[in-house]
Amino acid sequence: MFTPSVLALAPILDAPIDGASKGLPPGLKPIPFRSIGDQGWNALSGDLPFPQALLKRSVLERNARWMRDILAETGVALAPHGKTTMSPQLFDLQLANGSWGITVATAQQFEVCRRYGVKRILVANQLVDAAAMRSVLAALAADPDLEAFCLVDSVAGVRRLAEAARATPPRRPLGLLVEIGMAGGRTGCRTAAEALEVARAAADAPGLALRGVEGYEGLVVTRDAAADEIAVSGFLDRLAALAAEIDGAGLFSTEPVLLSAGGSAYYDIVARRLSEVRLSRPTQVVVRSGCYLTHDSGQYTRLFEHIVRRIPADWRRHGDLEPALEVWSMVQSRPEPGLALLTMGKRDVSYDIELPIPTLWRPAGAAAPQPVLAGAVLSAMNDQHAYLKLPEGFDPQVGDLVCCGISHPCTTFDKWQVMMVVEDDYRVSGAIRTFF
């Protein structure tokens, strides 16, 4: 299991856990969370119930080093999006590998980070409701070492934050990043003129500090990679031009200007383009990829092929990203030829982008997993069942185990409060706790 090195994780590790938690053996009497790896369990040997969402420790650590090394080559900072995993233990792994901070999207996610010791938190979203603003500002008032940032895309939003800051004065100003958007997209100023107006309001607001410019280019994902890359570059040019205009107007605070973008599809383009921006004061480029840590077997595997094509091979000192997340289930029924029903469903695994992808199976009594036959696909899922279509020659039996890779890890994590961490031989060496 990972060695805690950055965050205050004792409240998680010392808390009792028992068989009422999904994924743990039913009937398990309370044990400290930190002792899960001491129970001698093997995830594929009947010690645990199925389904199981498993994280391979060696792959997580290798992926973390991969991103650390890539960003070291570009000189940009990483604030991985915490909503991917919502696991302080994985935040700890990311921070131990040099992450600048953690990104979140909501006040609840902010609170999880703050509670477990994250000291630099970027809310890549608008803070507009009173409770959310009050909680973030109260955290800044209570902790002089905490840095917090959020996005603004309207004068009205800036005024709401300023009113909240007057009611709950922060010890350190809440940093604001002007967000730019795109037509038909989600939040963000649509024009440079609108953005400059927001910047002027932010620069004059008490308790707040205008710290930079932000955008999310990840909405530009189609099947035309070349066109996407042109569109992303154009979006980043808009962001850079806006930063230069705000800088020319003397509106940024005295600290380094933050230029932030970068989901999990184009972070290499973001790093390259925004690193070229030159202003009158120092800048810090912050990318926010979250899915790199676990990667996946679907969407991000396909997108990663383009990233590998765009970056120099000698930057990849730790090989390439690999899927660290596997969901294992058991064949529970063979009701008709060519069909197996698995003991997992929508309650257990991602299906928002595409259905899970069968990758491995282990026949009952076999020593090790082996690849599934080509043509084995999931055709549908119910809450607790998955329909596995079987090609000719693939004949799994009731009690056999089937592993599925997933597409888009975020919406598998939110279905598990506890995920087992395993070694390459599937020995359980620990577990992570999530907070969704």
Short mmCIF file of C-alpha atoms in Angstrom, two decimals, residues 91-354:
data_model
loop_
_atom_site.label_atom_id
_atom_site.label_comp_id
_atom_site.label_asym_id
_atom_site.label_seq_id
_atom_site.Cartn_x
_atom_site.Cartn_y
_atom_site.Cartn_z
CA PHE A 91 -4.64 12.89 -3.45
CA ASP A 92 -1.72 12.10 -1.14
CA LEU A 93 -0.09 9.97 -3.84
CA GLN A 94 -0.52 12.78 -6.37
CA LEU A 95 0.84 15.46 -4.03
CA ALA A 96 3.78 13.23 -3.08
CA ASN A 97 4.58 13.10 -6.80
CA GLY A 98 4.82 16.85 -7.04
CA SER A 99 1.29 18.08 -7.67
CA TRP A 100 0.88 21.83 -7.06
CA GLY A 101 -2.56 21.39 -5.47
CA ILE A 102 -5.88 19.62 -5.94
CA THR A 103 -8.76 20.77 -8.14
CA VAL A 104 -12.39 20.35 -7.07
CA ALA A 105 -15.78 21.37 -8.41
CA THR A 106 -17.98 21.83 -5.32
CA ALA A 107 -17.84 23.11 -1.76
CA GLN A 108 -18.27 19.55 -0.45
CA GLN A 109 -15.23 18.43 -2.43
CA PHE A 110 -13.35 21.46 -1.13
CA GLU A 111 -14.23 20.46 2.43
CA VAL A 112 -12.91 16.92 1.92
CA CYS A 113 -9.60 18.31 0.68
CA ARG A 114 -9.35 20.84 3.49
CA ARG A 115 -10.27 18.32 6.18
CA TYR A 116 -7.45 15.96 5.21
CA GLY A 117 -4.77 18.61 4.85
CA VAL A 118 -4.66 19.81 1.24
CA LYS A 119 -3.26 23.35 1.43
CA ARG A 120 -3.84 24.57 -2.13
CA ILE A 121 -7.30 24.00 -3.61
CA LEU A 122 -8.60 25.21 -6.96
CA VAL A 123 -12.39 25.22 -7.30
CA ALA A 124 -12.72 24.95 -11.08
CA ASN A 125 -16.29 26.19 -10.94
CA GLN A 126 -18.37 29.18 -9.91
CA LEU A 127 -19.15 29.61 -6.21
CA VAL A 128 -22.61 31.20 -6.08
CA ASP A 129 -24.70 29.76 -3.23
CA ALA A 130 -24.39 31.30 0.19
CA ALA A 131 -23.43 28.13 2.06
CA ALA A 132 -20.67 27.28 -0.42
CA MET A 133 -19.17 30.77 -0.36
CA ARG A 134 -19.39 30.96 3.41
CA SER A 135 -17.67 27.60 3.96
CA VAL A 136 -14.74 28.38 1.65
CA LEU A 137 -14.23 31.85 3.09
CA ALA A 138 -14.47 30.51 6.65
CA ALA A 139 -11.77 27.96 5.83
CA LEU A 140 -9.53 30.79 4.57
CA ALA A 141 -10.25 32.77 7.73
CA ALA A 142 -9.33 29.83 9.97
CA ASP A 143 -6.17 28.57 8.25
CA PRO A 144 -3.40 31.03 7.30
CA ASP A 145 -1.61 28.33 5.29
CA LEU A 146 -4.59 27.55 3.04
CA GLU A 147 -4.74 28.91 -0.51
CA ALA A 148 -8.04 28.76 -2.38
CA PHE A 149 -9.14 29.81 -5.83
CA CYS A 150 -12.40 29.79 -7.76
CA LEU A 151 -13.73 30.89 -11.15
CA VAL A 152 -15.82 33.91 -12.08
CA ASP A 153 -17.58 34.64 -15.38
CA SER A 154 -19.93 37.50 -14.46
CA VAL A 155 -19.92 40.78 -12.59
CA ALA A 156 -22.91 39.46 -10.64
CA GLY A 157 -20.88 36.47 -9.50
CA VAL A 158 -18.02 38.70 -8.37
CA ARG A 159 -20.44 40.88 -6.39
CA ARG A 160 -21.91 37.86 -4.62
CA LEU A 161 -18.43 36.70 -3.62
CA ALA A 162 -17.50 40.21 -2.46
CA GLU A 163 -20.61 40.42 -0.28
CA ALA A 164 -19.81 37.02 1.22
CA ALA A 165 -16.19 38.10 1.86
CA ARG A 166 -17.40 41.20 3.72
CA ALA A 167 -19.53 38.97 5.97
CA THR A 168 -16.77 36.39 6.46
CA PRO A 169 -13.43 38.16 5.92
CA PRO A 170 -10.73 35.70 4.81
CA ARG A 171 -7.27 35.88 6.30
CA ARG A 172 -5.85 35.35 2.81
CA PRO A 173 -7.85 36.67 -0.17
CA LEU A 174 -9.82 34.18 -2.21
CA GLY A 175 -8.08 34.00 -5.58
CA LEU A 176 -10.28 34.53 -8.64
CA LEU A 177 -9.66 33.28 -12.15
CA VAL A 178 -11.68 34.79 -14.98
CA GLU A 179 -13.20 31.92 -16.92
CA ILE A 180 -13.56 31.98 -20.67
CA GLY A 181 -16.00 29.65 -22.40
CA MET A 182 -17.14 28.73 -25.86
CA ALA A 183 -20.39 29.18 -27.74
CA GLY A 184 -22.86 26.47 -26.84
CA GLY A 185 -20.63 25.25 -24.02
CA ARG A 186 -21.04 25.56 -20.31
CA THR A 187 -19.84 28.39 -18.02
CA GLY A 188 -17.32 31.04 -19.04
CA CYS A 189 -17.32 34.49 -20.62
CA ARG A 190 -18.13 34.32 -24.32
CA THR A 191 -16.26 37.46 -25.38
CA ALA A 192 -13.06 39.21 -24.38
CA ALA A 193 -15.01 42.37 -23.61
CA GLU A 194 -17.20 40.51 -21.11
CA ALA A 195 -14.15 38.90 -19.56
CA LEU A 196 -12.37 42.22 -19.15
CA GLU A 197 -15.43 43.67 -17.43
CA VAL A 198 -15.43 40.74 -14.99
CA ALA A 199 -11.70 41.21 -14.40
CA ARG A 200 -12.19 44.88 -13.53
CA ALA A 201 -14.89 43.97 -11.00
CA ALA A 202 -12.69 41.26 -9.48
CA ALA A 203 -9.67 43.54 -9.18
CA ASP A 204 -11.65 46.03 -7.08
CA ALA A 205 -13.41 43.55 -4.78
CA PRO A 206 -12.44 43.44 -1.07
CA GLY A 207 -11.35 40.05 0.27
CA LEU A 208 -10.75 38.80 -3.27
CA ALA A 209 -7.71 38.84 -5.54
CA LEU A 210 -7.65 38.55 -9.32
CA ARG A 211 -5.10 35.78 -9.84
CA GLY A 212 -5.45 34.58 -13.41
CA VAL A 213 -7.41 33.25 -16.36
CA GLU A 214 -8.97 29.83 -16.83
CA GLY A 215 -10.75 27.74 -19.45
CA TYR A 216 -11.77 24.16 -20.11
CA GLU A 217 -10.87 22.90 -23.55
CA GLY A 218 -12.07 19.35 -22.93
CA LEU A 219 -15.48 20.04 -24.47
CA VAL A 220 -13.73 19.91 -27.84
CA VAL A 221 -13.75 16.15 -28.38
CA THR A 222 -14.97 14.74 -31.66
CA ARG A 223 -13.85 11.90 -33.91
CA ASP A 224 -11.64 14.27 -35.91
CA ALA A 225 -8.41 14.52 -33.91
CA ALA A 226 -6.72 16.96 -36.27
CA ALA A 227 -9.65 19.37 -36.21
CA ASP A 228 -9.88 19.03 -32.43
CA GLU A 229 -6.24 19.99 -32.00
CA ILE A 230 -6.73 23.10 -34.13
CA ALA A 231 -9.84 24.06 -32.13
CA VAL A 232 -8.07 23.51 -28.80
CA SER A 233 -5.10 25.60 -29.90
CA GLY A 234 -7.44 28.38 -30.95
CA PHE A 235 -9.22 28.28 -27.60
CA LEU A 236 -5.90 28.51 -25.77
CA ASP A 237 -4.88 31.45 -27.96
CA ARG A 238 -8.04 33.22 -26.76
CA LEU A 239 -7.08 32.49 -23.16
CA ALA A 240 -3.56 33.81 -23.70
CA ALA A 241 -4.83 36.95 -25.42
CA LEU A 242 -7.22 37.66 -22.56
CA ALA A 243 -4.43 37.23 -20.00
CA ALA A 244 -2.31 39.72 -21.94
CA GLU A 245 -5.16 42.24 -22.08
CA ILE A 246 -5.85 41.98 -18.34
CA ASP A 247 -2.14 42.24 -17.64
CA GLY A 248 -1.89 45.32 -19.85
CA ALA A 249 -4.70 46.93 -17.86
CA GLY A 250 -2.78 46.29 -14.63
CA LEU A 251 -5.61 44.32 -13.04
CA PHE A 252 -3.86 41.19 -11.77
CA SER A 253 -2.76 41.04 -8.13
CA THR A 254 0.93 41.11 -7.27
CA GLU A 255 1.41 37.32 -7.15
CA PRO A 256 2.25 35.15 -10.19
CA VAL A 257 -0.53 35.01 -12.76
CA LEU A 258 -2.20 31.61 -13.02
CA LEU A 259 -3.04 30.29 -16.49
CA SER A 260 -5.12 27.17 -16.08
CA ALA A 261 -6.72 24.65 -18.41
CA GLY A 262 -6.13 21.02 -19.27
CA GLY A 263 -8.50 18.13 -18.75
CA SER A 264 -7.36 14.59 -19.52
CA ALA A 265 -7.38 14.80 -23.32
CA TYR A 266 -5.17 17.74 -24.31
CA TYR A 267 -2.96 18.54 -21.33
CA ASP A 268 0.15 18.28 -23.50
CA ILE A 269 -1.16 20.97 -25.88
CA VAL A 270 -2.15 23.15 -22.91
CA ALA A 271 1.29 22.79 -21.36
CA ARG A 272 3.05 23.69 -24.59
CA ARG A 273 0.86 26.61 -25.66
CA LEU A 274 0.39 28.31 -22.30
CA SER A 275 4.07 27.96 -21.39
CA GLU A 276 4.80 30.27 -24.30
CA VAL A 277 2.72 33.14 -22.81
CA ARG A 278 4.81 36.13 -21.71
CA LEU A 279 3.32 38.79 -19.44
CA SER A 280 4.77 41.69 -17.47
CA ARG A 281 4.92 39.50 -14.37
CA PRO A 282 5.71 35.82 -13.66
CA THR A 283 3.15 33.22 -14.73
CA GLN A 284 2.33 29.73 -13.52
CA VAL A 285 0.62 27.31 -15.88
CA VAL A 286 -1.65 24.83 -14.05
CA VAL A 287 -3.12 21.82 -15.83
CA ARG A 288 -5.90 19.82 -14.17
CA SER A 289 -5.97 16.29 -15.58
CA GLY A 290 -7.47 13.82 -13.10
CA CYS A 291 -8.04 10.63 -15.08
CA TYR A 292 -4.37 10.00 -15.83
CA LEU A 293 -3.89 8.33 -12.43
CA THR A 294 -6.10 5.34 -13.15
CA HIS A 295 -6.37 5.84 -16.91
CA ASP A 296 -9.01 3.53 -18.44
CA SER A 297 -9.67 0.88 -21.07
CA GLY A 298 -11.91 2.98 -23.33
CA GLN A 299 -12.21 6.71 -23.95
CA TYR A 300 -8.91 7.80 -22.42
CA THR A 301 -7.00 4.91 -23.96
CA ARG A 302 -8.12 6.18 -27.37
CA LEU A 303 -7.34 9.81 -26.53
CA PHE A 304 -3.96 8.83 -25.12
CA GLU A 305 -2.90 7.48 -28.50
CA HIS A 306 -3.01 11.06 -29.78
CA ILE A 307 -1.10 12.40 -26.76
CA VAL A 308 1.67 9.85 -27.34
CA ARG A 309 1.83 10.92 -30.98
CA ARG A 310 2.25 14.57 -29.96
CA ILE A 311 4.93 14.30 -27.26
CA PRO A 312 8.60 13.28 -27.62
CA ALA A 313 9.27 9.62 -26.88
CA ASP A 314 12.18 10.43 -24.54
CA TRP A 315 9.79 12.22 -22.16
CA ARG A 316 8.12 8.91 -21.30
CA ARG A 317 10.71 7.51 -18.92
CA HIS A 318 8.15 5.28 -17.19
CA GLY A 319 6.60 3.81 -20.32
CA ASP A 320 3.02 4.85 -21.03
CA LEU A 321 -0.14 5.19 -18.98
CA GLU A 322 -1.95 1.93 -18.26
CA PRO A 323 -5.38 1.08 -16.81
CA ALA A 324 -5.11 0.72 -13.03
CA LEU A 325 -8.82 0.14 -12.39
CA GLU A 326 -10.45 -3.24 -12.98
CA VAL A 327 -13.94 -4.41 -12.07
CA TRP A 328 -14.25 -8.15 -11.48
CA SER A 329 -17.52 -10.05 -11.31
CA MET A 330 -18.66 -13.65 -11.44
CA VAL A 331 -20.69 -15.56 -13.97
CA GLN A 332 -23.95 -16.21 -12.12
CA SER A 333 -26.11 -17.63 -14.89
CA ARG A 334 -25.92 -19.21 -18.35
CA PRO A 335 -29.62 -19.04 -19.22
CA GLU A 336 -29.23 -19.52 -22.99
CA PRO A 337 -26.51 -20.21 -25.59
CA GLY A 338 -24.19 -17.31 -26.27
CA LEU A 339 -25.11 -15.39 -23.12
CA ALA A 340 -23.63 -15.17 -19.62
CA LEU A 341 -25.05 -13.00 -16.83
CA LEU A 342 -22.46 -11.36 -14.57
CA THR A 343 -22.84 -10.24 -10.96
CA MET A 344 -22.33 -6.53 -11.63
CA GLY A 345 -24.41 -3.73 -13.07
CA LYS A 346 -25.08 -0.01 -13.15
CA ARG A 347 -24.61 0.19 -9.39
CA ASP A 348 -21.01 -0.94 -9.73
CA VAL A 349 -19.36 0.31 -12.90
CA SER A 350 -19.23 3.18 -15.43
CA TYR A 351 -21.67 3.19 -18.31
CA ASP A 352 -22.09 6.92 -19.06
CA ILE A 353 -19.81 6.86 -22.11
CA GLU A 354 -19.79 3.20 -23.10
#
